[in-house]
mmCIF file of C-alpha atoms in Angstrom:
data_model
loop_
_atom_site.group_PDB
_atom_site.id
_atom_site.type_symbol
_atom_site.label_atom_id
_atom_site.label_comp_id
_atom_site.label_asym_id
_atom_site.label_seq_id
_atom_site.Cartn_x
_atom_site.Cartn_y
_atom_site.Cartn_z
ATOM 1 C CA PRO A 87 96.669 158.004 102.082
ATOM 2 C CA GLN A 88 100.493 157.800 102.812
ATOM 3 C CA PHE A 89 101.857 157.153 106.244
ATOM 4 C CA GLN A 90 105.458 158.197 107.320
ATOM 5 C CA ASP A 91 105.203 157.606 110.941
ATOM 6 C CA PRO A 92 107.356 153.599 110.982
ATOM 7 C CA GLY A 93 105.552 152.621 113.924
ATOM 8 C CA ILE A 94 102.193 153.215 112.364
ATOM 9 C CA LEU A 95 103.104 151.538 109.264
ATOM 10 C CA ALA A 96 104.281 148.623 111.095
ATOM 11 C CA LEU A 97 100.875 148.656 113.177
ATOM 12 C CA LEU A 98 98.586 148.776 110.407
ATOM 13 C CA THR A 99 100.388 146.303 108.365
ATOM 14 C CA THR A 100 100.403 143.767 111.334
ATOM 15 C CA ALA A 101 96.402 144.566 110.879
ATOM 16 C CA ILE A 102 96.220 143.676 107.496
ATOM 17 C CA GLN A 103 97.604 140.484 108.385
ATOM 18 C CA ASP A 104 95.459 139.309 111.080
ATOM 19 C CA LEU A 105 92.448 140.615 109.173
ATOM 20 C CA ARG A 106 93.085 138.239 106.218
ATOM 21 C CA ARG A 107 94.168 135.423 108.691
ATOM 22 C CA LEU A 108 90.207 136.158 110.188
ATOM 23 C CA SER A 109 88.618 136.158 107.148
ATOM 24 C CA ALA A 110 89.769 132.946 105.936
ATOM 25 C CA VAL A 111 86.840 130.568 104.539
ATOM 26 C CA ALA A 112 84.909 128.147 107.095
ATOM 27 C CA ASP A 113 86.374 125.007 106.373
ATOM 28 C CA GLY A 114 83.856 121.711 106.110
ATOM 29 C CA THR A 115 85.603 119.763 104.328
ATOM 30 C CA PRO A 116 87.749 116.504 105.638
ATOM 31 C CA PRO A 117 91.469 116.037 105.050
ATOM 32 C CA VAL A 118 92.339 113.185 102.957
ATOM 33 C CA ILE A 119 94.733 110.458 103.531
ATOM 34 C CA ALA A 120 96.340 108.906 100.985
ATOM 35 C CA ASP A 121 98.797 105.588 100.152
ATOM 36 C CA LEU A 122 98.549 104.299 103.512
ATOM 37 C CA GLN A 123 100.786 101.227 103.914
ATOM 38 C CA PRO A 124 101.244 98.300 104.037
ATOM 39 C CA PRO A 125 98.177 98.289 101.341
ATOM 40 C CA ASP A 126 94.766 96.624 102.754
ATOM 41 C CA MET A 127 94.653 93.352 102.091
ATOM 42 C CA GLY A 128 97.682 92.820 100.950
ATOM 43 C CA PHE A 129 101.003 90.937 102.106
ATOM 44 C CA ALA A 130 103.839 92.473 103.972
ATOM 45 C CA SER A 131 107.292 91.667 105.579
ATOM 46 C CA PRO A 132 108.601 91.377 109.112
ATOM 47 C CA ALA A 133 110.078 94.858 108.725
ATOM 48 C CA SER A 134 107.366 96.475 107.153
ATOM 49 C CA VAL A 135 107.012 100.148 108.438
ATOM 50 C CA ILE A 136 103.402 101.607 108.437
ATOM 51 C CA SER A 137 103.310 105.152 106.417
ATOM 52 C CA ALA A 138 100.508 107.229 105.194
ATOM 53 C CA SER A 139 100.373 110.679 103.839
ATOM 54 C CA TYR A 140 97.476 113.177 104.107
ATOM 55 C CA SER A 141 96.564 116.727 103.062
ATOM 56 C CA ASP A 142 93.942 119.749 103.460
ATOM 57 C CA ALA A 143 93.528 122.317 100.843
ATOM 58 C CA LEU A 144 91.727 124.852 103.257
ATOM 59 C CA SER A 145 93.365 124.987 106.982
ATOM 60 C CA GLY A 146 95.558 122.484 106.829
ATOM 61 C CA VAL A 147 96.128 118.791 108.858
ATOM 62 C CA ASP A 148 96.570 119.703 112.390
ATOM 63 C CA PRO A 149 99.782 116.943 113.698
ATOM 64 C CA THR A 150 98.679 117.153 117.345
ATOM 65 C CA ARG A 151 95.178 115.182 115.903
ATOM 66 C CA VAL A 152 96.891 112.409 114.505
ATOM 67 C CA VAL A 153 95.874 109.094 115.994
ATOM 68 C CA LEU A 154 97.833 105.797 114.767
ATOM 69 C CA LEU A 155 96.570 102.433 115.819
ATOM 70 C CA PHE A 156 98.300 99.379 115.364
ATOM 71 C CA ASP A 157 96.629 96.292 116.343
ATOM 72 C CA GLY A 158 94.229 98.234 118.348
ATOM 73 C CA GLN A 159 97.584 99.980 120.652
ATOM 74 C CA ASP A 160 97.743 103.502 120.500
ATOM 75 C CA VAL A 161 101.192 104.427 118.546
ATOM 76 C CA THR A 162 100.917 107.527 117.576
ATOM 77 C CA ALA A 163 103.530 108.800 120.503
ATOM 78 C CA ARG A 164 106.268 106.580 119.098
ATOM 79 C CA ALA A 165 105.533 107.736 115.452
ATOM 80 C CA THR A 166 107.076 110.360 113.029
ATOM 81 C CA VAL A 167 104.244 112.956 112.549
ATOM 82 C CA SER A 168 104.279 116.094 110.545
ATOM 83 C CA ALA A 169 101.654 117.659 109.053
ATOM 84 C CA THR A 170 101.510 116.094 105.573
ATOM 85 C CA SER A 171 102.465 112.322 106.998
ATOM 86 C CA ILE A 172 103.190 109.646 109.497
ATOM 87 C CA SER A 173 105.826 107.167 109.552
ATOM 88 C CA PHE A 174 105.685 103.940 112.848
ATOM 89 C CA ASP A 175 107.995 101.533 112.452
ATOM 90 C CA PRO A 176 107.907 98.707 114.969
ATOM 91 C CA PRO A 177 110.524 97.645 117.630
ATOM 92 C CA GLY A 178 111.986 94.203 116.213
ATOM 93 C CA ASP A 179 109.782 92.396 113.767
ATOM 94 C CA ILE A 180 105.943 92.017 113.060
ATOM 95 C CA SER A 181 104.648 88.888 113.770
ATOM 96 C CA GLU A 182 103.507 86.082 111.037
ATOM 97 C CA ALA A 183 99.648 87.057 111.541
ATOM 98 C CA VAL A 184 97.076 89.235 110.117
ATOM 99 C CA HIS A 185 97.420 92.874 111.329
ATOM 100 C CA GLN A 186 95.206 96.049 111.888
ATOM 101 C CA VAL A 187 95.912 99.901 111.440
ATOM 102 C CA SER A 188 94.170 102.401 111.808
ATOM 103 C CA LEU A 189 94.583 106.172 111.244
ATOM 104 C CA THR A 190 92.669 109.254 112.071
ATOM 105 C CA ILE A 191 93.629 112.880 111.290
ATOM 106 C CA LYS A 192 91.985 116.337 112.031
ATOM 107 C CA ASP A 193 92.667 119.304 110.271
ATOM 108 C CA LEU A 194 92.666 122.528 111.587
ATOM 109 C CA GLY A 195 88.884 123.537 111.179
ATOM 110 C CA GLY A 196 87.953 120.255 113.369
ATOM 111 C CA ASN A 197 87.077 117.883 110.137
ATOM 112 C CA GLN A 198 88.045 114.468 110.738
ATOM 113 C CA ALA A 199 88.926 111.844 107.895
ATOM 114 C CA GLN A 200 89.830 108.335 108.907
ATOM 115 C CA ALA A 201 91.387 104.816 106.913
ATOM 116 C CA GLN A 202 91.899 101.547 107.981
ATOM 117 C CA ALA A 203 94.179 98.706 106.367
ATOM 118 C CA SER A 204 94.556 94.759 107.009
ATOM 119 C CA TRP A 205 97.314 92.734 105.716
ATOM 120 C CA THR A 206 99.099 90.121 106.922
ATOM 121 C CA VAL A 207 102.717 89.371 107.532
ATOM 122 C CA ASP A 208 103.881 85.574 106.001
ATOM 123 C CA VAL A 209 107.102 84.302 106.895
ATOM 124 C CA THR A 210 106.797 80.583 106.570
ATOM 125 C CA ARG A 211 107.815 78.944 103.173
ATOM 126 C CA PRO A 212 104.855 77.103 101.280
ATOM 127 C CA VAL A 213 105.425 73.084 101.501
ATOM 128 C CA ILE A 214 106.238 71.247 97.900
ATOM 129 C CA ALA A 215 106.441 67.445 98.015
ATOM 130 C CA VAL A 216 106.963 64.854 95.122
ATOM 131 C CA ALA A 217 103.993 62.392 95.846
ATOM 132 C CA GLU A 218 104.299 60.306 92.623
ATOM 133 C CA PRO A 219 106.520 58.247 91.716
ATOM 134 C CA ALA A 220 107.606 57.543 95.333
ATOM 135 C CA ASP A 221 111.162 59.257 95.889
ATOM 136 C CA ALA A 222 114.121 55.923 94.641
ATOM 137 C CA SER A 223 111.403 54.024 92.842
ATOM 138 C CA VAL A 224 112.371 52.959 89.218
ATOM 139 C CA VAL A 225 110.076 54.441 86.511
ATOM 140 C CA THR A 226 109.415 51.691 83.314
ATOM 141 C CA THR A 227 107.469 54.111 81.459
ATOM 142 C CA PRO A 228 108.379 57.122 79.432
ATOM 143 C CA THR A 229 105.727 59.351 80.434
ATOM 144 C CA PRO A 230 105.004 57.995 84.527
ATOM 145 C CA PRO A 231 101.573 59.994 86.177
ATOM 146 C CA MET A 232 103.076 63.090 88.697
ATOM 147 C CA LEU A 233 102.044 64.163 91.540
ATOM 148 C CA ILE A 234 103.172 67.042 93.239
ATOM 149 C CA THR A 235 101.517 68.663 96.418
ATOM 150 C CA TYR A 236 101.804 71.856 97.449
ATOM 151 C CA SER A 237 100.546 74.038 100.412
ATOM 152 C CA ASP A 238 101.319 77.494 102.426
ATOM 153 C CA GLY A 239 99.183 77.878 105.493
ATOM 154 C CA VAL A 240 99.279 81.537 105.772
ATOM 155 C CA SER A 241 98.858 82.988 102.551
ATOM 156 C CA GLY A 242 98.753 80.202 99.623
ATOM 157 C CA VAL A 243 100.583 79.332 96.846
ATOM 158 C CA ASP A 244 100.529 81.410 94.013
ATOM 159 C CA LEU A 245 100.392 79.162 91.112
ATOM 160 C CA ALA A 246 101.614 81.696 88.970
ATOM 161 C CA SER A 247 104.902 81.102 90.284
ATOM 162 C CA LEU A 248 104.756 77.530 90.343
ATOM 163 C CA VAL A 249 107.798 76.327 88.514
ATOM 164 C CA ILE A 250 108.542 72.713 88.013
ATOM 165 C CA LEU A 251 111.402 71.360 86.383
ATOM 166 C CA LEU A 252 112.679 67.559 85.438
ATOM 167 C CA ASP A 253 116.291 66.121 84.862
#
C-alpha cells in the first residue's frame, strides 16, 4: 500500500527500523582481543605504551565494560578506551622489573573475553670484562688464551649480538 501522509510514513519507517534492531541474532560469541602490547614474555622500554585492539562481529564491544589492570591496579579510567581499542600511557617511566597486564572486555551481548601478558623492562646494560690476559700485561705468544666474562642480571645476554674486536 502507498501512504501519502508524511506523519504515517515517518512512523512506519521508525517502526521498521525498531523491528530490525529487535530481530537481531542472539549473540553467544565472545569478542576477540588482538595485538596486546607489549607482547607476552617480551622485553619493553620504560616508556612503553600498553595497548590492544579488539572486535566483535555481532553486537560490538561495549566500551563501558572494558577493564585494564596494570600490575594489579585498575588503570581503565586513565586509559583511552573506544569500541575497538584501548591505549594506556603510564605516567613516567615503568620501573625495571617484570610487569603484568590483564585486559577484560565484554560485548553488548554480555559475552566476555580476557587476555594477559607479562613482560620485562630492562634498563641495565650488560657487564663485559676481559679476564685474560690481564690488563697491561705483556703477551709473548702470538695466540694467547683469552677469557671474556659477561653477565646481565635482568634479561641475560644475547650471544648473537656479542662482537669482540681486537686491535
